[in-house]
Coordinates of C-alpha atoms and ligand atoms in Angstrom, one line a residue:
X1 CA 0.0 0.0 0.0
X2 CA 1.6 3.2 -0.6
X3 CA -1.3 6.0 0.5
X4 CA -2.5 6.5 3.9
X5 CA -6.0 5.6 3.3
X6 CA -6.6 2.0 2.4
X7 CA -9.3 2.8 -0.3
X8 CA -9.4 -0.5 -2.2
X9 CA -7.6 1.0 -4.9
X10 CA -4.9 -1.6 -4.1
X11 CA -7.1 -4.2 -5.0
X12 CA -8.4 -2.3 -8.0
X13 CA -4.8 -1.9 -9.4
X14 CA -3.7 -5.6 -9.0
X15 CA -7.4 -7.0 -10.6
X16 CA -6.7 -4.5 -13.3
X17 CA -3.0 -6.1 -13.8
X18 CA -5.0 -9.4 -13.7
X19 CA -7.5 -8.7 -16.1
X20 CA -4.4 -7.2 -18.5
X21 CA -2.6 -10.2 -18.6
X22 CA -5.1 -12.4 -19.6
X23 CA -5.3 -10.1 -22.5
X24 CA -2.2 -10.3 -23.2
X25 CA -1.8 -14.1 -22.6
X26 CA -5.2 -14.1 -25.3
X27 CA -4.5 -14.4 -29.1
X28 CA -6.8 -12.4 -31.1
X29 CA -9.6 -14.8 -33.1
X30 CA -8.6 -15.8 -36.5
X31 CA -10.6 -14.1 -40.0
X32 CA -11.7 -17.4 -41.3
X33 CA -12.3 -16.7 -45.4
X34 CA -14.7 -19.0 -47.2
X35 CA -15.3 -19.5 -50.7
X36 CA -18.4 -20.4 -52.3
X37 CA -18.5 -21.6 -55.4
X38 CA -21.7 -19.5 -56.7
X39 CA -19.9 -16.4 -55.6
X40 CA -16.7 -16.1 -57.8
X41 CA -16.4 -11.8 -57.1
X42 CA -17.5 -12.0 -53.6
X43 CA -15.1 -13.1 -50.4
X44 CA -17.1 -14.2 -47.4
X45 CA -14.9 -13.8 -43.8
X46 CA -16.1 -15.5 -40.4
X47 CA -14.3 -14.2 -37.3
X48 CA -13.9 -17.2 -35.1
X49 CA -15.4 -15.9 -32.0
X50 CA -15.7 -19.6 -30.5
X51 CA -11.8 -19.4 -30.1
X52 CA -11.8 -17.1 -27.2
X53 CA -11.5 -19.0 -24.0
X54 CA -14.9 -18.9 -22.7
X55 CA -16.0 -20.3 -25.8
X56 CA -17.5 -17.0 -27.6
X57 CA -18.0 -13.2 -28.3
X58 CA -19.1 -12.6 -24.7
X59 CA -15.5 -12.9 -23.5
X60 CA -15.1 -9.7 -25.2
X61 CA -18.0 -8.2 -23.3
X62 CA -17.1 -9.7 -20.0
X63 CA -13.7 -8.6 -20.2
X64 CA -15.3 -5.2 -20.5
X65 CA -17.8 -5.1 -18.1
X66 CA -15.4 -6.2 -15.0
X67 CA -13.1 -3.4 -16.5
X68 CA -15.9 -0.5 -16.6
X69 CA -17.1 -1.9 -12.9
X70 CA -13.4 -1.8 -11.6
X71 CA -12.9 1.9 -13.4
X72 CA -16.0 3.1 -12.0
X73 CA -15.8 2.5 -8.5
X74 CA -18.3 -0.2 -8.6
X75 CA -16.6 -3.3 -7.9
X76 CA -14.5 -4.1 -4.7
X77 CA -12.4 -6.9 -3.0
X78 CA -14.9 -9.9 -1.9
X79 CA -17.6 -8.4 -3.2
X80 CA -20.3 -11.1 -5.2
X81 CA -21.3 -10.4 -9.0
X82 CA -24.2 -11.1 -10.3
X83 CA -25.8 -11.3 -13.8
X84 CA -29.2 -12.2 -15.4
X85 CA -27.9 -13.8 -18.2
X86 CA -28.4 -18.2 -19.0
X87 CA -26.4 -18.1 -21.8
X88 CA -23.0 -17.6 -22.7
X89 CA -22.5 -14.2 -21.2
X90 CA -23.2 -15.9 -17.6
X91 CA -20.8 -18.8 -19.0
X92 CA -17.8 -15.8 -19.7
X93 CA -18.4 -13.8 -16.5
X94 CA -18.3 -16.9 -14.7
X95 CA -15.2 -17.3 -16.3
X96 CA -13.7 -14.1 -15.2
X97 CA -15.2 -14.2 -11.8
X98 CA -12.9 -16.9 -10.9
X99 CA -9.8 -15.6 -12.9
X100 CA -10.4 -12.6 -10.2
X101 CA -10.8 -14.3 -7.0
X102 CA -14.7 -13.5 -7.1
X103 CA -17.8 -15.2 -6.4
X104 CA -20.4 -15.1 -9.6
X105 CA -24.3 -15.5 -9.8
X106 CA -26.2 -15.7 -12.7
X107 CA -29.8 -15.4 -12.2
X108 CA -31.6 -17.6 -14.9
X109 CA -34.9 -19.5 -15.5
X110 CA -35.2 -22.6 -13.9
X111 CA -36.2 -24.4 -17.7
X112 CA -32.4 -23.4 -18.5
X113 CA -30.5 -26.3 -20.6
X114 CA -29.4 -29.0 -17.6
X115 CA -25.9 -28.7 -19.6
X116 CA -25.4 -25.0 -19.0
X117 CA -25.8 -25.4 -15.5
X118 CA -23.4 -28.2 -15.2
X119 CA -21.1 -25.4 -17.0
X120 CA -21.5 -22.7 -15.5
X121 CA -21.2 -24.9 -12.2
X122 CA -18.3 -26.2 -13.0
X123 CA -17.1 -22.8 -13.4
X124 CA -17.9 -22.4 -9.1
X125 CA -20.8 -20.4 -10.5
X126 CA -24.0 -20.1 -8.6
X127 CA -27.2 -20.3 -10.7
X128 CA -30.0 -18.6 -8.7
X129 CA -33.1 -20.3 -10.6
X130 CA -36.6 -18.5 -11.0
X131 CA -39.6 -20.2 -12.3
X132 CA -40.9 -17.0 -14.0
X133 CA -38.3 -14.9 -16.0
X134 CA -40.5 -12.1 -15.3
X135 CA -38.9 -12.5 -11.6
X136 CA -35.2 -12.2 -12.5
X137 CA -35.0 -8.5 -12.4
X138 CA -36.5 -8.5 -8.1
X139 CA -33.9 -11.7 -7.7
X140 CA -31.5 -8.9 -9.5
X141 CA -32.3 -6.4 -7.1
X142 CA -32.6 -8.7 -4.2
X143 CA -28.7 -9.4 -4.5
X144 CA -27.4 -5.9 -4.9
X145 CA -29.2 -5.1 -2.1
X146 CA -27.2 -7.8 -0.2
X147 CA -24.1 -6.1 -1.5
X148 CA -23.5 -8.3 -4.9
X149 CA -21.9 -5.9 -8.4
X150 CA -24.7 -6.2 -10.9
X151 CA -21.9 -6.4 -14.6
X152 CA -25.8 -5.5 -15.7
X153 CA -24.6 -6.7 -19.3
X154 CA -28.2 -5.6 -21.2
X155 CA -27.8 -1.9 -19.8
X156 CA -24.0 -1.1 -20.5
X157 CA -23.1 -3.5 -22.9
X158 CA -23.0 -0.7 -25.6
X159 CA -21.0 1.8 -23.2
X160 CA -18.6 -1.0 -21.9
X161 CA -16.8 -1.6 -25.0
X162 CA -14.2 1.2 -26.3
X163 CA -15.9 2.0 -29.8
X164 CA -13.1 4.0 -31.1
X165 CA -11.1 1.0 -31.1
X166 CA -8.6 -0.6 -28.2
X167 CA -8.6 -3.4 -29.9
X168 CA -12.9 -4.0 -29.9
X169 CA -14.0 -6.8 -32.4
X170 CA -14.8 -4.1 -34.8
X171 CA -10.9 -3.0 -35.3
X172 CA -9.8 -6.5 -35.0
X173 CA -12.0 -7.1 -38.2
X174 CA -11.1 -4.0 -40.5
X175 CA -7.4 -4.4 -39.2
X176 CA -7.1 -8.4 -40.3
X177 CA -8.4 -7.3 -43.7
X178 CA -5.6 -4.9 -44.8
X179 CA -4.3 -7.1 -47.1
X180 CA -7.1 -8.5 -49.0
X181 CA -8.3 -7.4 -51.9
X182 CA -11.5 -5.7 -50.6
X183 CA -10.2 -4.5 -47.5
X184 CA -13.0 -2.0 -47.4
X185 CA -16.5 -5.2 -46.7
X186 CA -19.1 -4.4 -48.4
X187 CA -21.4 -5.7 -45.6
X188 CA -20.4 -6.5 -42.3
X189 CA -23.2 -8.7 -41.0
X190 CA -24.1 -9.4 -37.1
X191 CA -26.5 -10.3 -34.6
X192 CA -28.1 -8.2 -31.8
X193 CA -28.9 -9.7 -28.0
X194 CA -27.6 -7.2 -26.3
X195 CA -26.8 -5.0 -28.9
X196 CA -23.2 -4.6 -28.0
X197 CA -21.8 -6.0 -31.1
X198 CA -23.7 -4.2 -33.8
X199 CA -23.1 -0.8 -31.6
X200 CA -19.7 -1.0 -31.6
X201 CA -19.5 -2.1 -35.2
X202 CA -21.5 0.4 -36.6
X203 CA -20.1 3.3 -34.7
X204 CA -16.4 2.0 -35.5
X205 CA -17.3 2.0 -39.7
X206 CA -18.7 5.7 -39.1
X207 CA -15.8 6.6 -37.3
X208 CA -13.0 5.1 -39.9
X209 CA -15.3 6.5 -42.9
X210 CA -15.6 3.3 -44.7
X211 CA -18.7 2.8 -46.8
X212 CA -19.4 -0.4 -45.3
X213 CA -22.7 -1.3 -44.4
X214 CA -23.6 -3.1 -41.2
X215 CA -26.6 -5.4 -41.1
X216 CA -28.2 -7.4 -38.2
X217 CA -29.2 -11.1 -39.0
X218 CA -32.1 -11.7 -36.8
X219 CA -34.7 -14.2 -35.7
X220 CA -38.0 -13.7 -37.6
X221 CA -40.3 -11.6 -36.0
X222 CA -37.5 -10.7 -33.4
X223 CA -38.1 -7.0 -31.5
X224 CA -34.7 -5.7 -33.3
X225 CA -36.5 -6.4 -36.2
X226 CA -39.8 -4.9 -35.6
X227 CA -38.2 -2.2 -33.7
X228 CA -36.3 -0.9 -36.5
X229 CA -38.5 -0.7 -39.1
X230 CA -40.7 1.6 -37.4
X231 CA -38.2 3.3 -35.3
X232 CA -40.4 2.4 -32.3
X233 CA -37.8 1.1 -29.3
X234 CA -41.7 0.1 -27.6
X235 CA -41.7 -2.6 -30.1
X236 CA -41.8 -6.2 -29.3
X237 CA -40.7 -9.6 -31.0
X238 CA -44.1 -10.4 -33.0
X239 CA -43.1 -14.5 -32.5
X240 CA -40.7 -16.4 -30.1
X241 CA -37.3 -18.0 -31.4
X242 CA -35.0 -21.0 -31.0
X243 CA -31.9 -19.4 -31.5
X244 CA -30.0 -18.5 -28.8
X245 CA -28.2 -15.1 -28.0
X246 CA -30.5 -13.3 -30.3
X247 CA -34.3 -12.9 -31.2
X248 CA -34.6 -10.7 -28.3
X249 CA -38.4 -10.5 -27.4
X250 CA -38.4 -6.3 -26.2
X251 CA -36.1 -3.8 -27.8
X252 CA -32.9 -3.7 -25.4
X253 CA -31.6 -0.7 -23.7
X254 CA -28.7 -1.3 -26.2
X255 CA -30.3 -1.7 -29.0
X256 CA -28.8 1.4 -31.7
X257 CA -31.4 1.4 -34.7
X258 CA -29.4 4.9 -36.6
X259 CA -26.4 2.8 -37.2
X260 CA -28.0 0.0 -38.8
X261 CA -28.5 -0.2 -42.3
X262 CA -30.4 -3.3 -43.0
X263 CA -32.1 -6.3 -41.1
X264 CA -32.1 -9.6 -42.8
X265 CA -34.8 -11.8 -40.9
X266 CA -34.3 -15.5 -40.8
X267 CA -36.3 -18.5 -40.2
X268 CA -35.1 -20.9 -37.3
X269 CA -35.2 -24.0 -39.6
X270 CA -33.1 -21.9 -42.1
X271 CA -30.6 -20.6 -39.1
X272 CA -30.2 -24.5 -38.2
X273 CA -29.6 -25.7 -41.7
X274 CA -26.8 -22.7 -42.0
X275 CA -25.4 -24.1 -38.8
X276 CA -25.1 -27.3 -40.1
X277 CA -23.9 -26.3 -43.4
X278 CA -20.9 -24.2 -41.5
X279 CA -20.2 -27.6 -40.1
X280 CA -19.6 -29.2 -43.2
X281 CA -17.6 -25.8 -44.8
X282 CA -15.4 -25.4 -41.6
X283 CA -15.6 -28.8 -40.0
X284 CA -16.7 -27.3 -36.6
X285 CA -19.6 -26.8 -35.1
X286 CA -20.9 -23.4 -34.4
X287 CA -24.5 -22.2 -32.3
X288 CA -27.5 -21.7 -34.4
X289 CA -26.6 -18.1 -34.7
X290 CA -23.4 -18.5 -36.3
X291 CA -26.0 -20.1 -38.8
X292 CA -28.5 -17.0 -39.1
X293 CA -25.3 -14.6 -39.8
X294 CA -24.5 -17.5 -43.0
X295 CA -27.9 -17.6 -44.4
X296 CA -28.3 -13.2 -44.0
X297 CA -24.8 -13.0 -45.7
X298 CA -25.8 -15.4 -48.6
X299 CA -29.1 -12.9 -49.2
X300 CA -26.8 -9.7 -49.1
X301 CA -24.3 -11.7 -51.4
X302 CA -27.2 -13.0 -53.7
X303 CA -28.4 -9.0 -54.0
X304 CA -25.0 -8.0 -54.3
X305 CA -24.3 -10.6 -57.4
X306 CA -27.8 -10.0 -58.8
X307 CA -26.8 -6.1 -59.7
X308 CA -23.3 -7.5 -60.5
X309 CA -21.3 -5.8 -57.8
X310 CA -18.4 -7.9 -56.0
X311 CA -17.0 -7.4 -53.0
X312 CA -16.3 -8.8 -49.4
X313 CA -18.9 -9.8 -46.6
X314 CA -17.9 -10.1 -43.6
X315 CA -19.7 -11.8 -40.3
X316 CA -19.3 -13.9 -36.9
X317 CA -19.2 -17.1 -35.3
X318 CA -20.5 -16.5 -32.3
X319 CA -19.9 -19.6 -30.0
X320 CA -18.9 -23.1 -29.9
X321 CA -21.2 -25.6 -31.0
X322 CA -20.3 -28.1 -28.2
X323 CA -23.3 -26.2 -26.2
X324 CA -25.9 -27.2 -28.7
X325 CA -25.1 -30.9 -29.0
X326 CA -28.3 -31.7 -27.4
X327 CA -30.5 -28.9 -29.5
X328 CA -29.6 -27.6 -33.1
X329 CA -27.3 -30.8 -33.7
X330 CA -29.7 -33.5 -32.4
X331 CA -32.5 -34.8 -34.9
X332 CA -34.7 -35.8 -31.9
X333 CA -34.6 -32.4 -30.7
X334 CA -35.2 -30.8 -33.8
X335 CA -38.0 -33.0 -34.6
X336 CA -39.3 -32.3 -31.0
X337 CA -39.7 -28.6 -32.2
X338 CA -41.0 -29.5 -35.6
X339 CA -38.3 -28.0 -37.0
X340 CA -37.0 -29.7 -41.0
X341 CA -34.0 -28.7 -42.0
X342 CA -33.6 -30.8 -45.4
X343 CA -35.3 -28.2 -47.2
X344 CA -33.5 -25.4 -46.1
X345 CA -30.2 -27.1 -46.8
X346 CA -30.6 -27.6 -50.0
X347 CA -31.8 -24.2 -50.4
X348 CA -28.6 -23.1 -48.7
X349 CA -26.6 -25.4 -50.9
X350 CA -28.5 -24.2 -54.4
X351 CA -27.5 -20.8 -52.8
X352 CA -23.8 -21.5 -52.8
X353 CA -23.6 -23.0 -56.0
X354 CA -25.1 -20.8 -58.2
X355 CA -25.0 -17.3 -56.3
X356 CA -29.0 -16.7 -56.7
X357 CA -31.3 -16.9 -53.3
X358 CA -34.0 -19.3 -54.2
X359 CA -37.2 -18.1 -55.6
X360 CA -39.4 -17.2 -53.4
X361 CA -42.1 -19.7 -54.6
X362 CA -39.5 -22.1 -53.9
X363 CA -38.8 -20.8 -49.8
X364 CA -42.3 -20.3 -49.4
Ligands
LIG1 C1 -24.7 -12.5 -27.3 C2 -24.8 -13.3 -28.5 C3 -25.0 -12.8 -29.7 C4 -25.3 -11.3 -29.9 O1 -24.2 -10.4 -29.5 P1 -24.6 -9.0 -28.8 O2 -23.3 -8.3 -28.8 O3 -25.0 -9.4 -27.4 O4 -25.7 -8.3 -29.5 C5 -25.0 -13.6 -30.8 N1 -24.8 -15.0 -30.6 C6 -24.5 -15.5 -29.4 C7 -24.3 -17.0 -29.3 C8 -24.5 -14.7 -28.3 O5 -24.3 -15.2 -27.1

């Protein structure tokens, strides 16, 4: 200690050194480029967000949200965390939590996956189960009262991030790029559960002037969706989804509609099928979201090769595929939710080979 005072700043300093070197013992995620054979002028790039760690993009956010707690004050020596998150932002700050020496809940709906749970407590997690999601923000409340650090991911996941660059996923992207032959994307194509991705994406190509266009790949009938098109942040999702980490049903706090210039809605059973078909390109599975950034990028590529423009699309795989053994890879599952794929794939596959979307008589 060198003041007088013992402030917790001590603390704060050697957490901060913590949190550093696990960035810098982290290697960024790798621009994966596929080729399809449909789509000779266009270059399609995946950023591996699966790589990280903790399994997906959320490692970026978590990383974040422990450094804005720390360099606000908020977050002190022994003191609990808590989320509402049963997904793969609990499964990151979990993660961190125990890289730092601190205890972690994640308050989540008691019909969460029985495999997540097992994750995140295996990870020395607590999961603080309600039976009515509606109850998650008083169990939220209930444990700041008693002291916990809400990371609060929905409200600051847009402020968290550094959008002018500090290495965010945004200047990762455009920096991996310089030496292709479109480094300037045409499209750079994500999607939006909290809304931390596309915000700091679309402010980042604003403030690099490229022309790129950002798009957000969602669920149909998702409240990003519906929210967008009429500008109306009141809106909500007009029918639920499978996917996971996006298809929000209310418009988040962090949802930016101004920097978004497109939203490419997509069917679960088409999602699946372009997780399945990212299987077979890369030879890893990725979540079913991974798959509905594939199948919005193939629409934006058929546009772009219908009107004869080229160019590069760019997009993310969002997590590891591991997590959905039991739902988007299992045919039980998927018949359980009367979900057919076989269509859709050879839709997908049609797609790639000849570099026109299906008919629309044909997808009906
Ligand atoms: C969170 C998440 C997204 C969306 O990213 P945001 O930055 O939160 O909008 C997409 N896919 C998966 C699997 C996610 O967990």
């Amino acid at each position: 200690m060198s003041g007088a005072i013992d402030d917790g700043r001590d603390w704060i300093h050697r957490t901060l050194h913590t949190l550093e070197r696990e960035a810098l013992r982290s290697a960024d995620t790798h621009l994966l480029r596929l080729d399809f054979p449909g789509f000779a002028d266009i270059a399609f790039y995946f950023k591996d967000e699966a790589a990280h760690p903790s399994g997906s993009l959320k490692h970026r956010l978590a990383r974040s949200l422990y450094l804005y707690a720390l360099c606000n004050g908020r977050l002190r020596a022994e003191q609990g965390v808590v989320d509402a998150s049963s997904g793969s932002t609990a499964i990151s700050e979990a993660w961190f939590a125990r890289l730092l020496g601190l205890h972690f809940t994640a308050v989540m709906p008691a019909s969460t996956a029985p495999g997540k749970i097992r994750e995140l407590r295996a990870l020395d997690a607590t999961c603080d189960l309600v039976d009515d999601p509606a109850q998650v923000a008083t169990r939220i409340a209930a444990h700041v009262a008693d002291g916990a650090c809400f990371l609060d991911q929905f409200g600051l996941a847009e402020r968290a991030t550094d959008w002018r660059g500090n290495n965010n996923i945004a200047e990762s992207i455009i920096a991996q790029l310089a030496r292709e032959t479109n480094p300037q994307p045409a499209w750079i194509v994500c999607g939006a559960g909290t809304g931390g991705t596309s915000a700091t994406i679309g402010r980042y190509l604003r403030y690099r002037r490229l022309p790129t266009r950002l798009c957000v790949a969602e669920p149909t009938g998702g409240a990003f969706a519906e929210g967008w098109r009429r500008c109306d942040r009141s809106a909500g999702a007009s029918q639920p989804t499978l996917i996971e980490g996006i298809g929000r049903q209310r418009v988040e706090p962090c949802f930016l509609f101004d920097i978004v210039d497109a939203v490419e809605e997509v069917d679960d059973a088409a999602s699946i099928a372009g997780a399945w078909l990212l299987r077979e390109r890369t030879g890893y599975r990725y979540g079913g979201s991974s798959g509905t950034n594939l199948v919005a990028c193939l629409r934006l590529a058929a546009r772009l090769h219908a009107s004869g423009q080229g160019g590069a699309i760019v997009s993310l795989l969002c997590d590891r595929g591991e997590r959905y053994d039991d739902t988007v890879f299992a045919a039980d599952w998927l018949a359980a939710h009367g979900i057919d794929i076989a269509p859709w794939r050879s839709r997908l596959q049609t797609c790639i080979d000849t570099g026109a979307w299906p008919h629309a008589a044909a997808v009906a």
